[in-house]
Amino acid sequence: PYLVDTTQSTPLEHPQEEHLRQLVTQGIAQGGLVMVMNLSEDIVSKSKANPNLATMPRDKETTSRAAKNDQDLKYLNRGGQTTIILDTTNCDSLAVSSKYLVERIPFITKDESEQLISQLKQGGHINQFTNILEVDPTKSNWRTIISPNNSTHRLDKFVVKPGYSPLAKALYRCWTFHEYCSEVVFPALDLFEMQQS
């Protein structure tokens, strides 16, 4: 299996996309999971692989472009053996629950997570009934809501500093705009195994 992270582009002609182009147009890779992005028209027009396009419904622009990739690939492959999957359900928004936070944040307790959720609800960041985030945590002031006196830690225990915070990553995954999400991996692997048999 190949993993190509096309989000880490460099100024020199996007070498990751070029690597992906070679894998799918030369028949090296028979399948691929494309997350948080869509394929270029050049790759779509020459692809010999079975792509699984997994996007996040909240990211409407990328999802729209991936849907176009899906239509174009199906048109180009009409009557062929290629299986194209557009997955817009496995990476949907998640509720911010105590159970979820305990699973994602090292050393947080159930009581601490419930207090944190309560603070974010009072601050208008989480829906009172569904526990779905209503405010984008990548742009909001959630850190000052849960830790008003310390911009880097909450309760001198949990890092909230941008770029270092497991809590931030957990909230970003719940928001689900432009993040990788593991929920799409197993369905894609199942598809690839079915295609091999």
Backbone as JSON Lines, residues from 0, in Angstrom:
{"i":0,"aa":"P","n":[0.83,-1.2,0.0],"ca":[0.0,0.0,0.0],"c":[0.87,1.26,0.0]}
{"i":1,"aa":"Y","n":[0.34,2.29,-0.59],"ca":[1.05,3.57,-0.65],"c":[0.26,4.61,0.11]}
{"i":2,"aa":"L","n":[0.97,5.49,0.81],"ca":[0.35,6.62,1.46],"c":[1.04,7.86,0.93]}
{"i":3,"aa":"V","n":[0.29,8.71,0.3],"ca":[0.84,9.95,-0.24],"c":[0.1,11.1,0.39]}
{"i":4,"aa":"D","n":[0.81,11.93,1.13],"ca":[0.2,13.07,1.78],"c":[0.34,14.27,0.85]}
{"i":5,"aa":"T","n":[-0.7,14.56,0.11],"ca":[-0.63,15.66,-0.86],"c":[-0.88,17.01,-0.21]}
{"i":6,"aa":"T","n":[-1.14,17.04,1.1],"ca":[-1.35,18.33,1.76],"c":[-0.02,19.0,2.09]}
{"i":7,"aa":"Q","n":[1.05,18.25,2.07],"ca":[2.36,18.8,2.43],"c":[3.11,19.21,1.16]}
{"i":8,"aa":"S","n":[2.58,20.16,0.45],"ca":[3.2,20.55,-0.81],"c":[4.37,21.49,-0.57]}
{"i":9,"aa":"T","n":[5.29,21.49,-1.51],"ca":[6.43,22.39,-1.46],"c":[6.37,23.28,-2.69]}
{"i":10,"aa":"P","n":[7.14,24.37,-2.7],"ca":[7.09,25.26,-3.86],"c":[7.51,24.6,-5.17]}
{"i":11,"aa":"L","n":[8.2,23.44,-5.11],"ca":[8.73,22.83,-6.32],"c":[7.72,21.9,-6.97]}
{"i":12,"aa":"E","n":[6.7,22.44,-7.59],"ca":[5.78,21.68,-8.45],"c":[5.03,20.55,-7.75]}
{"i":13,"aa":"H","n":[4.75,20.64,-6.48],"ca":[3.96,19.65,-5.74],"c":[4.45,18.23,-5.99]}
{"i":14,"aa":"P","n":[5.6,17.84,-5.45],"ca":[6.13,16.49,-5.71],"c":[5.2,15.37,-5.25]}
{"i":15,"aa":"Q","n":[4.4,15.59,-4.19],"ca":[3.49,14.55,-3.74],"c":[2.41,14.29,-4.78]}
{"i":16,"aa":"E","n":[1.88,15.34,-5.37],"ca":[0.86,15.14,-6.4],"c":[1.47,14.43,-7.61]}
{"i":17,"aa":"E","n":[2.7,14.76,-7.94],"ca":[3.37,14.09,-9.06],"c":[3.56,12.6,-8.74]}
{"i":18,"aa":"H","n":[3.91,12.29,-7.51],"ca":[4.06,10.89,-7.09],"c":[2.71,10.17,-7.19]}
{"i":19,"aa":"L","n":[1.65,10.81,-6.7],"ca":[0.31,10.24,-6.8],"c":[-0.07,10.03,-8.26]}
{"i":20,"aa":"R","n":[0.23,11.01,-9.11],"ca":[-0.09,10.9,-10.54],"c":[0.57,9.65,-11.13]}
{"i":21,"aa":"Q","n":[1.85,9.42,-10.8],"ca":[2.56,8.26,-11.32],"c":[1.94,6.96,-10.82]}
{"i":22,"aa":"L","n":[1.57,6.92,-9.54],"ca":[0.99,5.7,-8.97],"c":[-0.31,5.31,-9.66]}
{"i":23,"aa":"V","n":[-1.18,6.29,-9.91],"ca":[-2.52,5.95,-10.43],"c":[-2.58,5.93,-11.95]}
{"i":24,"aa":"T","n":[-1.71,6.65,-12.63],"ca":[-1.79,6.66,-14.09],"c":[-0.94,5.57,-14.73]}
{"i":25,"aa":"Q","n":[0.03,5.06,-14.01],"ca":[0.87,3.99,-14.55],"c":[0.44,2.62,-14.06]}
{"i":26,"aa":"G","n":[-0.65,2.57,-13.32],"ca":[-1.17,1.29,-12.84],"c":[-0.38,0.68,-11.71]}
{"i":27,"aa":"I","n":[0.48,1.46,-11.04],"ca":[1.26,0.94,-9.91],"c":[0.35,0.68,-8.73]}
{"i":28,"aa":"A","n":[-0.55,1.61,-8.46],"ca":[-1.52,1.46,-7.37],"c":[-2.86,1.06,-7.97]}
{"i":29,"aa":"Q","n":[-3.48,0.03,-7.42],"ca":[-4.79,-0.41,-7.92],"c":[-5.94,0.31,-7.23]}
{"i":30,"aa":"G","n":[-5.66,0.89,-6.08],"ca":[-6.69,1.6,-5.34],"c":[-6.06,2.68,-4.49]}
{"i":31,"aa":"G","n":[-6.88,3.59,-4.02],"ca":[-6.34,4.65,-3.19],"c":[-7.43,5.32,-2.38]}
{"i":32,"aa":"L","n":[-7.06,5.75,-1.21],"ca":[-7.95,6.52,-0.35],"c":[-7.5,7.97,-0.42]}
{"i":33,"aa":"V","n":[-8.38,8.82,-0.9],"ca":[-8.07,10.25,-1.05],"c":[-8.86,10.99,0.02]}
{"i":34,"aa":"M","n":[-8.15,11.55,0.99],"ca":[-8.8,12.24,2.11],"c":[-8.52,13.73,2.06]}
{"i":35,"aa":"V","n":[-9.49,14.51,2.47],"ca":[-9.36,15.96,2.68],"c":[-8.95,16.7,1.41]}
{"i":36,"aa":"M","n":[-9.23,16.14,0.27],"ca":[-8.86,16.82,-0.97],"c":[-9.64,16.19,-2.12]}
{"i":37,"aa":"N","n":[-9.45,16.77,-3.28],"ca":[-9.99,16.18,-4.49],"c":[-8.82,15.93,-5.44]}
{"i":38,"aa":"L","n":[-9.07,15.25,-6.53],"ca":[-8.02,14.95,-7.52],"c":[-8.0,16.01,-8.6]}
{"i":39,"aa":"S","n":[-6.82,16.25,-9.15],"ca":[-6.71,17.2,-10.25],"c":[-7.34,16.57,-11.5]}
{"i":40,"aa":"E","n":[-7.73,17.41,-12.46],"ca":[-8.34,16.9,-13.7],"c":[-7.38,16.0,-14.45]}
{"i":41,"aa":"D","n":[-6.09,16.29,-14.37],"ca":[-5.08,15.48,-15.06],"c":[-5.07,14.06,-14.49]}
{"i":42,"aa":"I","n":[-5.11,13.94,-13.17],"ca":[-5.11,12.61,-12.55],"c":[-6.41,11.88,-12.88]}
{"i":43,"aa":"V","n":[-7.54,12.57,-12.81],"ca":[-8.83,11.96,-13.11],"c":[-8.83,11.41,-14.54]}
{"i":44,"aa":"S","n":[-8.34,12.18,-15.48],"ca":[-8.42,11.77,-16.89],"c":[-7.53,10.57,-17.22]}
{"i":45,"aa":"K","n":[-6.51,10.32,-16.41],"ca":[-5.58,9.24,-16.72],"c":[-5.57,8.11,-15.7]}
{"i":46,"aa":"S","n":[-6.42,8.19,-14.67],"ca":[-6.38,7.23,-13.56],"c":[-6.74,5.81,-14.0]}
{"i":47,"aa":"K","n":[-5.95,4.86,-13.5],"ca":[-6.23,3.45,-13.7],"c":[-6.55,2.78,-12.36]}
{"i":48,"aa":"A","n":[-6.65,3.58,-11.3],"ca":[-6.85,3.05,-9.95],"c":[-8.32,3.12,-9.55]}
{"i":49,"aa":"N","n":[-8.65,2.41,-8.48],"ca":[-9.98,2.43,-7.88],"c":[-9.95,3.41,-6.7]}
{"i":50,"aa":"P","n":[-10.39,4.62,-6.89],"ca":[-10.28,5.59,-5.8],"c":[-11.46,5.55,-4.85]}
{"i":51,"aa":"N","n":[-11.16,5.8,-3.58],"ca":[-12.16,6.02,-2.56],"c":[-11.97,7.48,-2.14]}
{"i":52,"aa":"L","n":[-12.89,8.33,-2.52],"ca":[-12.8,9.76,-2.23],"c":[-13.57,10.04,-0.94]}
{"i":53,"aa":"A","n":[-12.86,10.38,0.13],"ca":[-13.48,10.57,1.43],"c":[-13.37,12.04,1.84]}
{"i":54,"aa":"T","n":[-14.51,12.7,1.87],"ca":[-14.49,14.11,2.23],"c":[-15.37,14.37,3.44]}
{"i":55,"aa":"M","n":[-15.33,15.58,3.94],"ca":[-16.12,15.97,5.08],"c":[-17.24,16.89,4.6]}
{"i":56,"aa":"P","n":[-18.49,16.51,4.86],"ca":[-19.62,17.27,4.33],"c":[-19.61,18.75,4.69]}
{"i":57,"aa":"R","n":[-19.04,19.11,5.83],"ca":[-18.99,20.52,6.22],"c":[-18.07,21.32,5.28]}
{"i":58,"aa":"D","n":[-17.07,20.65,4.71],"ca":[-16.17,21.28,3.75],"c":[-16.83,21.17,2.37]}
{"i":59,"aa":"K","n":[-17.78,22.05,2.13],"ca":[-18.62,21.97,0.93],"c":[-17.83,22.13,-0.37]}
{"i":60,"aa":"E","n":[-16.81,22.97,-0.38],"ca":[-16.05,23.2,-1.6],"c":[-15.29,21.94,-2.02]}
{"i":61,"aa":"T","n":[-14.56,21.33,-1.08],"ca":[-13.82,20.1,-1.4],"c":[-14.78,18.96,-1.74]}
{"i":62,"aa":"T","n":[-15.87,18.85,-0.99],"ca":[-16.85,17.8,-1.26],"c":[-17.46,17.96,-2.65]}
{"i":63,"aa":"S","n":[-17.73,19.19,-3.05],"ca":[-18.27,19.45,-4.38],"c":[-17.28,19.05,-5.47]}
{"i":64,"aa":"R","n":[-16.0,19.39,-5.28],"ca":[-14.98,19.02,-6.27],"c":[-14.79,17.5,-6.31]}
{"i":65,"aa":"A","n":[-14.84,16.84,-5.14],"ca":[-14.71,15.38,-5.1],"c":[-15.91,14.72,-5.78]}
{"i":66,"aa":"A","n":[-17.1,15.3,-5.61],"ca":[-18.29,14.77,-6.29],"c":[-18.13,14.88,-7.8]}
{"i":67,"aa":"K","n":[-17.52,15.97,-8.26],"ca":[-17.24,16.11,-9.7],"c":[-16.23,15.05,-10.14]}
{"i":68,"aa":"N","n":[-15.17,14.83,-9.32],"ca":[-14.22,13.76,-9.61],"c":[-14.95,12.43,-9.76]}
{"i":69,"aa":"D","n":[-15.87,12.15,-8.84],"ca":[-16.64,10.91,-8.84],"c":[-17.43,10.77,-10.15]}
{"i":70,"aa":"Q","n":[-18.14,11.83,-10.55],"ca":[-18.91,11.8,-11.8],"c":[-18.0,11.6,-13.0]}
{"i":71,"aa":"D","n":[-16.89,12.34,-13.04],"ca":[-15.97,12.25,-14.17],"c":[-15.34,10.86,-14.26]}
{"i":72,"aa":"L","n":[-14.93,10.31,-13.12],"ca":[-14.32,8.98,-13.12],"c":[-15.32,7.92,-13.57]}
{"i":73,"aa":"K","n":[-16.55,8.04,-13.11],"ca":[-17.58,7.07,-13.51],"c":[-17.88,7.19,-15.0]}
{"i":74,"aa":"Y","n":[-17.9,8.4,-15.52],"ca":[-18.15,8.6,-16.95],"c":[-17.0,8.0,-17.77]}
{"i":75,"aa":"L","n":[-15.77,8.28,-17.37],"ca":[-14.61,7.78,-18.09],"c":[-14.5,6.27,-18.01]}
{"i":76,"aa":"N","n":[-15.05,5.68,-16.97],"ca":[-14.93,4.24,-16.73],"c":[-16.19,3.47,-17.1]}
{"i":77,"aa":"R","n":[-17.16,4.12,-17.73],"ca":[-18.42,3.43,-18.0],"c":[-18.14,2.09,-18.71]}
{"i":78,"aa":"G","n":[-18.7,1.04,-18.11],"ca":[-18.49,-0.3,-18.65],"c":[-17.21,-0.95,-18.21]}
{"i":79,"aa":"G","n":[-16.37,-0.23,-17.47],"ca":[-15.09,-0.79,-17.04],"c":[-15.18,-1.53,-15.72]}
{"i":80,"aa":"Q","n":[-14.03,-1.93,-15.24],"ca":[-13.94,-2.71,-14.0],"c":[-13.62,-1.86,-12.77]}
{"i":81,"aa":"T","n":[-13.43,-0.59,-12.94],"ca":[-13.03,0.26,-11.83],"c":[-14.2,0.55,-10.91]}
{"i":82,"aa":"T","n":[-13.95,0.5,-9.6],"ca":[-14.95,0.84,-8.6],"c":[-14.58,2.2,-8.01]}
{"i":83,"aa":"I","n":[-15.49,3.13,-8.09],"ca":[-15.27,4.47,-7.56],"c":[-16.25,4.68,-6.41]}
{"i":84,"aa":"I","n":[-15.74,5.12,-5.26],"ca":[-16.58,5.36,-4.09],"c":[-16.42,6.81,-3.67]}
{"i":85,"aa":"L","n":[-17.54,7.49,-3.48],"ca":[-17.53,8.83,-2.89],"c":[-18.13,8.68,-1.5]}
{"i":86,"aa":"D","n":[-17.29,8.82,-0.48],"ca":[-17.71,8.62,0.9],"c":[-17.88,9.98,1.57]}
{"i":87,"aa":"T","n":[-19.11,10.39,1.78],"ca":[-19.38,11.67,2.45],"c":[-20.11,11.47,3.77]}
{"i":88,"aa":"T","n":[-20.07,10.23,4.29],"ca":[-20.8,9.97,5.54],"c":[-19.92,9.53,6.7]}
{"i":89,"aa":"N","n":[-18.83,8.83,6.43],"ca":[-18.01,8.3,7.52],"c":[-17.19,9.35,8.25]}
{"i":90,"aa":"C","n":[-17.07,10.51,7.68],"ca":[-16.26,11.57,8.3],"c":[-17.12,12.79,8.61]}
{"i":91,"aa":"D","n":[-18.31,12.56,9.11],"ca":[-19.21,13.65,9.46],"c":[-18.86,14.19,10.85]}
{"i":92,"aa":"S","n":[-19.49,15.28,11.23],"ca":[-19.25,15.88,12.54],"c":[-19.6,14.9,13.66]}
{"i":93,"aa":"L","n":[-18.88,15.01,14.76],"ca":[-19.12,14.17,15.93],"c":[-19.6,15.02,17.1]}
{"i":94,"aa":"A","n":[-20.4,14.42,17.94],"ca":[-20.81,15.1,19.18],"c":[-19.62,15.14,20.14]}
{"i":95,"aa":"V","n":[-19.49,16.23,20.86],"ca":[-18.45,16.34,21.88],"c":[-19.01,15.72,23.16]}
{"i":96,"aa":"S","n":[-18.61,14.5,23.44],"ca":[-19.11,13.8,24.62],"c":[-17.96,13.54,25.58]}
{"i":97,"aa":"S","n":[-18.32,13.26,26.8],"ca":[-17.32,12.93,27.81],"c":[-16.54,11.68,27.38]}
{"i":98,"aa":"K","n":[-17.26,10.68,26.89],"ca":[-16.62,9.43,26.44],"c":[-15.6,9.72,25.33]}
{"i":99,"aa":"Y","n":[-16.0,10.54,24.36],"ca":[-15.11,10.88,23.25],"c":[-13.84,11.58,23.77]}
{"i":100,"aa":"L","n":[-13.99,12.56,24.65],"ca":[-12.84,13.3,25.15],"c":[-11.91,12.41,25.97]}
{"i":101,"aa":"V","n":[-12.48,11.52,26.79],"ca":[-11.66,10.61,27.59],"c":[-10.84,9.68,26.68]}
{"i":102,"aa":"E","n":[-11.43,9.27,25.56],"ca":[-10.72,8.4,24.61],"c":[-9.63,9.14,23.85]}
{"i":103,"aa":"R","n":[-9.79,10.45,23.64],"ca":[-8.87,11.2,22.78],"c":[-7.81,12.02,23.52]}
{"i":104,"aa":"I","n":[-8.05,12.33,24.79],"ca":[-7.15,13.23,25.5],"c":[-6.49,12.48,26.65]}
{"i":105,"aa":"P","n":[-5.16,12.34,26.6],"ca":[-4.47,11.6,27.66],"c":[-4.73,12.22,29.04]}
{"i":106,"aa":"F","n":[-5.06,11.35,30.0],"ca":[-5.18,11.69,31.43],"c":[-6.39,12.55,31.8]}
{"i":107,"aa":"I","n":[-7.28,12.85,30.86],"ca":[-8.46,13.61,31.25],"c":[-9.46,12.65,31.91]}
{"i":108,"aa":"T","n":[-10.11,13.12,32.95],"ca":[-11.1,12.27,33.63],"c":[-12.49,12.58,33.09]}
{"i":109,"aa":"K","n":[-13.43,11.72,33.43],"ca":[-14.82,11.93,33.02],"c":[-15.34,13.24,33.6]}
{"i":110,"aa":"D","n":[-15.06,13.5,34.88],"ca":[-15.53,14.74,35.52],"c":[-14.94,15.97,34.85]}
{"i":111,"aa":"E","n":[-13.64,15.93,34.54],"ca":[-12.98,17.07,33.88],"c":[-13.58,17.3,32.49]}
{"i":112,"aa":"S","n":[-13.84,16.22,31.78],"ca":[-14.39,16.38,30.44],"c":[-15.81,16.93,30.49]}
{"i":113,"aa":"E","n":[-16.6,16.49,31.47],"ca":[-17.96,17.02,31.62],"c":[-17.94,18.5,31.99]}
{"i":114,"aa":"Q","n":[-16.99,18.91,32.82],"ca":[-16.86,20.32,33.17],"c":[-16.48,21.15,31.94]}
{"i":115,"aa":"L","n":[-15.57,20.62,31.16],"ca":[-15.13,21.3,29.93],"c":[-16.29,21.47,28.96]}
{"i":116,"aa":"I","n":[-17.07,20.41,28.77],"ca":[-18.23,20.47,27.86],"c":[-19.24,21.5,28.38]}
{"i":117,"aa":"S","n":[-19.45,21.51,29.68],"ca":[-20.38,22.47,30.27],"c":[-19.93,23.9,30.02]}
{"i":118,"aa":"Q","n":[-18.64,24.16,30.17],"ca":[-18.11,25.51,29.92],"c":[-18.3,25.91,28.45]}
{"i":119,"aa":"L","n":[-18.05,24.97,27.54],"ca":[-18.19,25.28,26.12],"c":[-19.67,25.47,25.74]}
{"i":120,"aa":"K","n":[-20.56,24.76,26.41],"ca":[-22.0,24.98,26.18],"c":[-22.4,26.37,26.68]}
{"i":121,"aa":"Q","n":[-21.95,26.73,27.88],"ca":[-22.27,28.05,28.42],"c":[-21.7,29.17,27.55]}
{"i":122,"aa":"G","n":[-20.56,28.9,26.91],"ca":[-19.94,29.88,26.02],"c":[-20.56,29.91,24.63]}
{"i":123,"aa":"G","n":[-21.56,29.06,24.39],"ca":[-22.23,29.06,23.09],"c":[-21.49,28.32,22.0]}
{"i":124,"aa":"H","n":[-20.53,27.48,22.37],"ca":[-19.74,26.76,21.38],"c":[-20.31,25.38,21.05]}
{"i":125,"aa":"I","n":[-21.05,24.79,21.99],"ca":[-21.61,23.45,21.8],"c":[-23.13,23.53,21.96]}
{"i":126,"aa":"N","n":[-23.85,22.88,21.06],"ca":[-25.31,22.84,21.13],"c":[-25.75,22.15,22.42]}
{"i":127,"aa":"Q","n":[-26.7,22.76,23.11],"ca":[-27.17,22.26,24.41],"c":[-27.76,20.85,24.33]}
{"i":128,"aa":"F","n":[-28.33,20.5,23.19],"ca":[-29.05,19.22,23.08],"c":[-28.27,18.15,22.32]}
{"i":129,"aa":"T","n":[-27.62,18.54,21.24],"ca":[-26.95,17.55,20.39],"c":[-25.47,17.37,20.72]}
{"i":130,"aa":"N","n":[-24.89,18.32,21.45],"ca":[-23.45,18.33,21.75],"c":[-22.57,18.51,20.51]}
{"i":131,"aa":"I","n":[-23.16,18.96,19.42],"ca":[-22.4,19.25,18.21],"c":[-21.83,20.66,18.33]}
{"i":132,"aa":"L","n":[-20.57,20.83,17.91],"ca":[-19.97,22.16,17.92],"c":[-20.74,23.09,17.0]}
{"i":133,"aa":"E","n":[-20.97,24.3,17.44],"ca":[-21.65,25.32,16.63],"c":[-20.71,26.42,16.18]}
{"i":134,"aa":"V","n":[-19.5,26.41,16.72],"ca":[-18.51,27.43,16.39],"c":[-17.22,26.72,15.98]}
{"i":135,"aa":"D","n":[-16.6,27.18,14.93],"ca":[-15.37,26.59,14.41],"c":[-14.24,26.73,15.44]}
{"i":136,"aa":"P","n":[-13.74,25.62,16.01],"ca":[-12.7,25.72,17.02],"c":[-11.35,26.16,16.48]}
{"i":137,"aa":"T","n":[-11.17,26.12,15.17],"ca":[-9.9,26.6,14.61],"c":[-9.84,28.12,14.59]}
{"i":138,"aa":"K","n":[-11.0,28.78,14.77],"ca":[-11.04,30.24,14.69],"c":[-11.66,30.9,15.92]}
{"i":139,"aa":"S","n":[-12.13,30.11,16.87],"ca":[-12.89,30.68,17.98],"c":[-12.03,30.91,19.23]}
{"i":140,"aa":"N","n":[-12.66,31.46,20.24],"ca":[-11.98,31.76,21.5],"c":[-12.23,30.69,22.56]}
{"i":141,"aa":"W","n":[-12.38,29.45,22.18],"ca":[-12.68,28.37,23.13],"c":[-11.63,28.26,24.22]}
{"i":142,"aa":"R","n":[-10.38,28.59,23.92],"ca":[-9.31,28.47,24.92],"c":[-9.55,29.42,26.09]}
{"i":143,"aa":"T","n":[-9.98,30.64,25.8],"ca":[-10.23,31.59,26.9],"c":[-11.49,31.23,27.68]}
{"i":144,"aa":"I","n":[-12.41,30.51,27.07],"ca":[-13.61,30.06,27.78],"c":[-13.26,29.0,28.81]}
{"i":145,"aa":"I","n":[-12.43,28.03,28.42],"ca":[-12.13,26.93,29.35],"c":[-10.94,27.22,30.25]}
{"i":146,"aa":"S","n":[-10.12,28.19,29.87],"ca":[-8.93,28.51,30.67],"c":[-8.67,30.01,30.63]}
{"i":147,"aa":"P","n":[-9.52,30.81,31.28],"ca":[-9.43,32.27,31.15],"c":[-8.15,32.89,31.71]}
{"i":148,"aa":"N","n":[-7.49,32.21,32.63],"ca":[-6.31,32.79,33.26],"c":[-4.99,32.22,32.77]}
{"i":149,"aa":"N","n":[-5.04,31.29,31.83],"ca":[-3.82,30.65,31.36],"c":[-4.01,30.27,29.9]}
{"i":150,"aa":"S","n":[-3.26,30.91,29.0],"ca":[-3.47,30.7,27.57],"c":[-2.77,29.44,27.04]}
{"i":151,"aa":"T","n":[-1.97,28.78,27.88],"ca":[-1.26,27.59,27.4],"c":[-1.72,26.29,28.05]}
{"i":152,"aa":"H","n":[-2.32,26.36,29.24],"ca":[-2.74,25.15,29.94],"c":[-4.09,25.36,30.62]}
{"i":153,"aa":"R","n":[-4.82,24.27,30.79],"ca":[-6.08,24.29,31.54],"c":[-5.85,23.48,32.8]}
{"i":154,"aa":"L","n":[-6.17,24.05,33.94],"ca":[-5.97,23.4,35.24],"c":[-4.52,22.99,35.45]}
{"i":155,"aa":"D","n":[-3.58,23.72,34.82],"ca":[-2.15,23.39,34.88],"c":[-1.87,21.94,34.48]}
{"i":156,"aa":"K","n":[-2.76,21.37,33.7],"ca":[-2.66,19.95,33.36],"c":[-2.77,19.69,31.87]}
{"i":157,"aa":"F","n":[-3.7,20.36,31.21],"ca":[-3.97,20.07,29.81],"c":[-3.49,21.19,28.92]}
{"i":158,"aa":"V","n":[-2.65,20.84,27.97],"ca":[-2.12,21.82,27.03],"c":[-3.25,22.34,26.15]}
{"i":159,"aa":"V","n":[-3.36,23.65,26.03],"ca":[-4.33,24.24,25.11],"c":[-3.63,25.12,24.08]}
{"i":160,"aa":"K","n":[-2.31,25.16,24.13],"ca":[-1.52,25.97,23.21],"c":[-1.7,25.47,21.77]}
{"i":161,"aa":"P","n":[-1.95,26.38,20.83],"ca":[-2.13,25.96,19.43],"c":[-0.94,25.14,18.93]}
{"i":162,"aa":"G","n":[-1.24,24.07,18.22],"ca":[-0.2,23.21,17.66],"c":[0.29,22.11,18.6]}
{"i":163,"aa":"Y","n":[-0.1,22.16,19.87],"ca":[0.38,21.18,20.85],"c":[-0.75,20.5,21.62]}
{"i":164,"aa":"S","n":[-1.96,20.82,21.35],"ca":[-3.07,20.44,22.21],"c":[-3.87,19.25,21.7]}
{"i":165,"aa":"P","n":[-3.85,18.12,22.43],"ca":[-4.73,17.0,22.08],"c":[-6.21,17.41,22.15]}
{"i":166,"aa":"L","n":[-6.54,18.33,23.06],"ca":[-7.92,18.82,23.14],"c":[-8.3,19.55,21.86]}
{"i":167,"aa":"A","n":[-7.4,20.38,21.35],"ca":[-7.67,21.09,20.1],"c":[-7.91,20.1,18.96]}
{"i":168,"aa":"K","n":[-7.04,19.1,18.86],"ca":[-7.21,18.09,17.8],"c":[-8.54,17.37,17.93]}
{"i":169,"aa":"A","n":[-8.94,17.06,19.17],"ca":[-10.22,16.38,19.39],"c":[-11.38,17.27,18.95]}
{"i":170,"aa":"L","n":[-11.32,18.55,19.28],"ca":[-12.39,19.47,18.88],"c":[-12.39,19.68,17.37]}
{"i":171,"aa":"Y","n":[-11.21,19.75,16.76],"ca":[-11.14,19.91,15.3],"c":[-11.79,18.71,14.62]}
{"i":172,"aa":"R","n":[-11.54,17.5,15.15],"ca":[-12.16,16.31,14.54],"c":[-13.68,16.34,14.7]}
{"i":173,"aa":"C","n":[-14.16,16.82,15.84],"ca":[-15.61,16.92,16.03],"c":[-16.2,17.94,15.05]}
{"i":174,"aa":"W","n":[-15.5,19.03,14.83],"ca":[-15.98,20.07,13.91],"c":[-15.98,19.53,12.49]}
{"i":175,"aa":"T","n":[-14.97,18.78,12.13],"ca":[-14.84,18.11,10.85],"c":[-14.98,19.03,9.65]}
{"i":176,"aa":"F","n":[-14.0,19.88,9.5],"ca":[-14.0,20.7,8.29],"c":[-12.88,20.26,7.35]}
{"i":177,"aa":"H","n":[-11.66,20.29,7.81],"ca":[-10.54,19.96,6.93],"c":[-9.49,19.2,7.74]}
{"i":178,"aa":"E","n":[-9.89,18.08,8.29],"ca":[-9.02,17.24,9.12],"c":[-9.02,15.83,8.56]}
{"i":179,"aa":"Y","n":[-7.94,15.12,8.84],"ca":[-7.96,13.69,8.55],"c":[-8.85,13.03,9.57]}
{"i":180,"aa":"C","n":[-9.55,11.98,9.17],"ca":[-10.34,11.25,10.15],"c":[-10.19,9.76,9.91]}
{"i":181,"aa":"S","n":[-9.92,9.04,10.98],"ca":[-9.62,7.61,10.87],"c":[-10.84,6.78,10.5]}
{"i":182,"aa":"E","n":[-12.04,7.32,10.67],"ca":[-13.25,6.55,10.41],"c":[-13.39,6.1,8.95]}
{"i":183,"aa":"V","n":[-12.68,6.73,8.03],"ca":[-12.79,6.35,6.62],"c":[-11.8,5.26,6.23]}
{"i":184,"aa":"V","n":[-10.82,4.98,7.09],"ca":[-9.76,4.05,6.71],"c":[-10.26,2.61,6.61]}
{"i":185,"aa":"F","n":[-10.96,2.11,7.62],"ca":[-11.39,0.7,7.58],"c":[-12.37,0.42,6.46]}
{"i":186,"aa":"P","n":[-13.37,1.28,6.2],"ca":[-14.23,1.02,5.03],"c":[-13.43,0.98,3.71]}
{"i":187,"aa":"A","n":[-12.43,1.85,3.6],"ca":[-11.6,1.86,2.38],"c":[-10.79,0.57,2.28]}
{"i":188,"aa":"L","n":[-10.2,0.12,3.39],"ca":[-9.42,-1.12,3.37],"c":[-10.31,-2.31,3.03]}
{"i":189,"aa":"D","n":[-11.54,-2.32,3.56],"ca":[-12.49,-3.39,3.22],"c":[-12.76,-3.4,1.72]}
{"i":190,"aa":"L","n":[-12.94,-2.22,1.15],"ca":[-13.19,-2.12,-0.29],"c":[-12.0,-2.66,-1.08]}
{"i":191,"aa":"F","n":[-10.79,-2.27,-0.67],"ca":[-9.6,-2.72,-1.39],"c":[-9.46,-4.24,-1.31]}
{"i":192,"aa":"E","n":[-9.77,-4.83,-0.16],"ca":[-9.7,-6.3,-0.02],"c":[-10.73,-6.98,-0.9]}
{"i":193,"aa":"M","n":[-11.94,-6.42,-0.97],"ca":[-12.98,-7.0,-1.82],"c":[-12.56,-6.95,-3.29]}
{"i":194,"aa":"Q","n":[-11.88,-5.88,-3.68],"ca":[-11.45,-5.74,-5.06],"c":[-10.36,-6.75,-5.42]}
{"i":195,"aa":"Q","n":[-9.6,-7.2,-4.42],"ca":[-8.53,-8.17,-4.66],"c":[-9.06,-9.59,-4.79]}
{"i":196,"aa":"S","n":[-10.25,-9.86,-4.23],"ca":[-10.76,-11.24,-4.25],"c":[-11.62,-11.53,-5.45]}
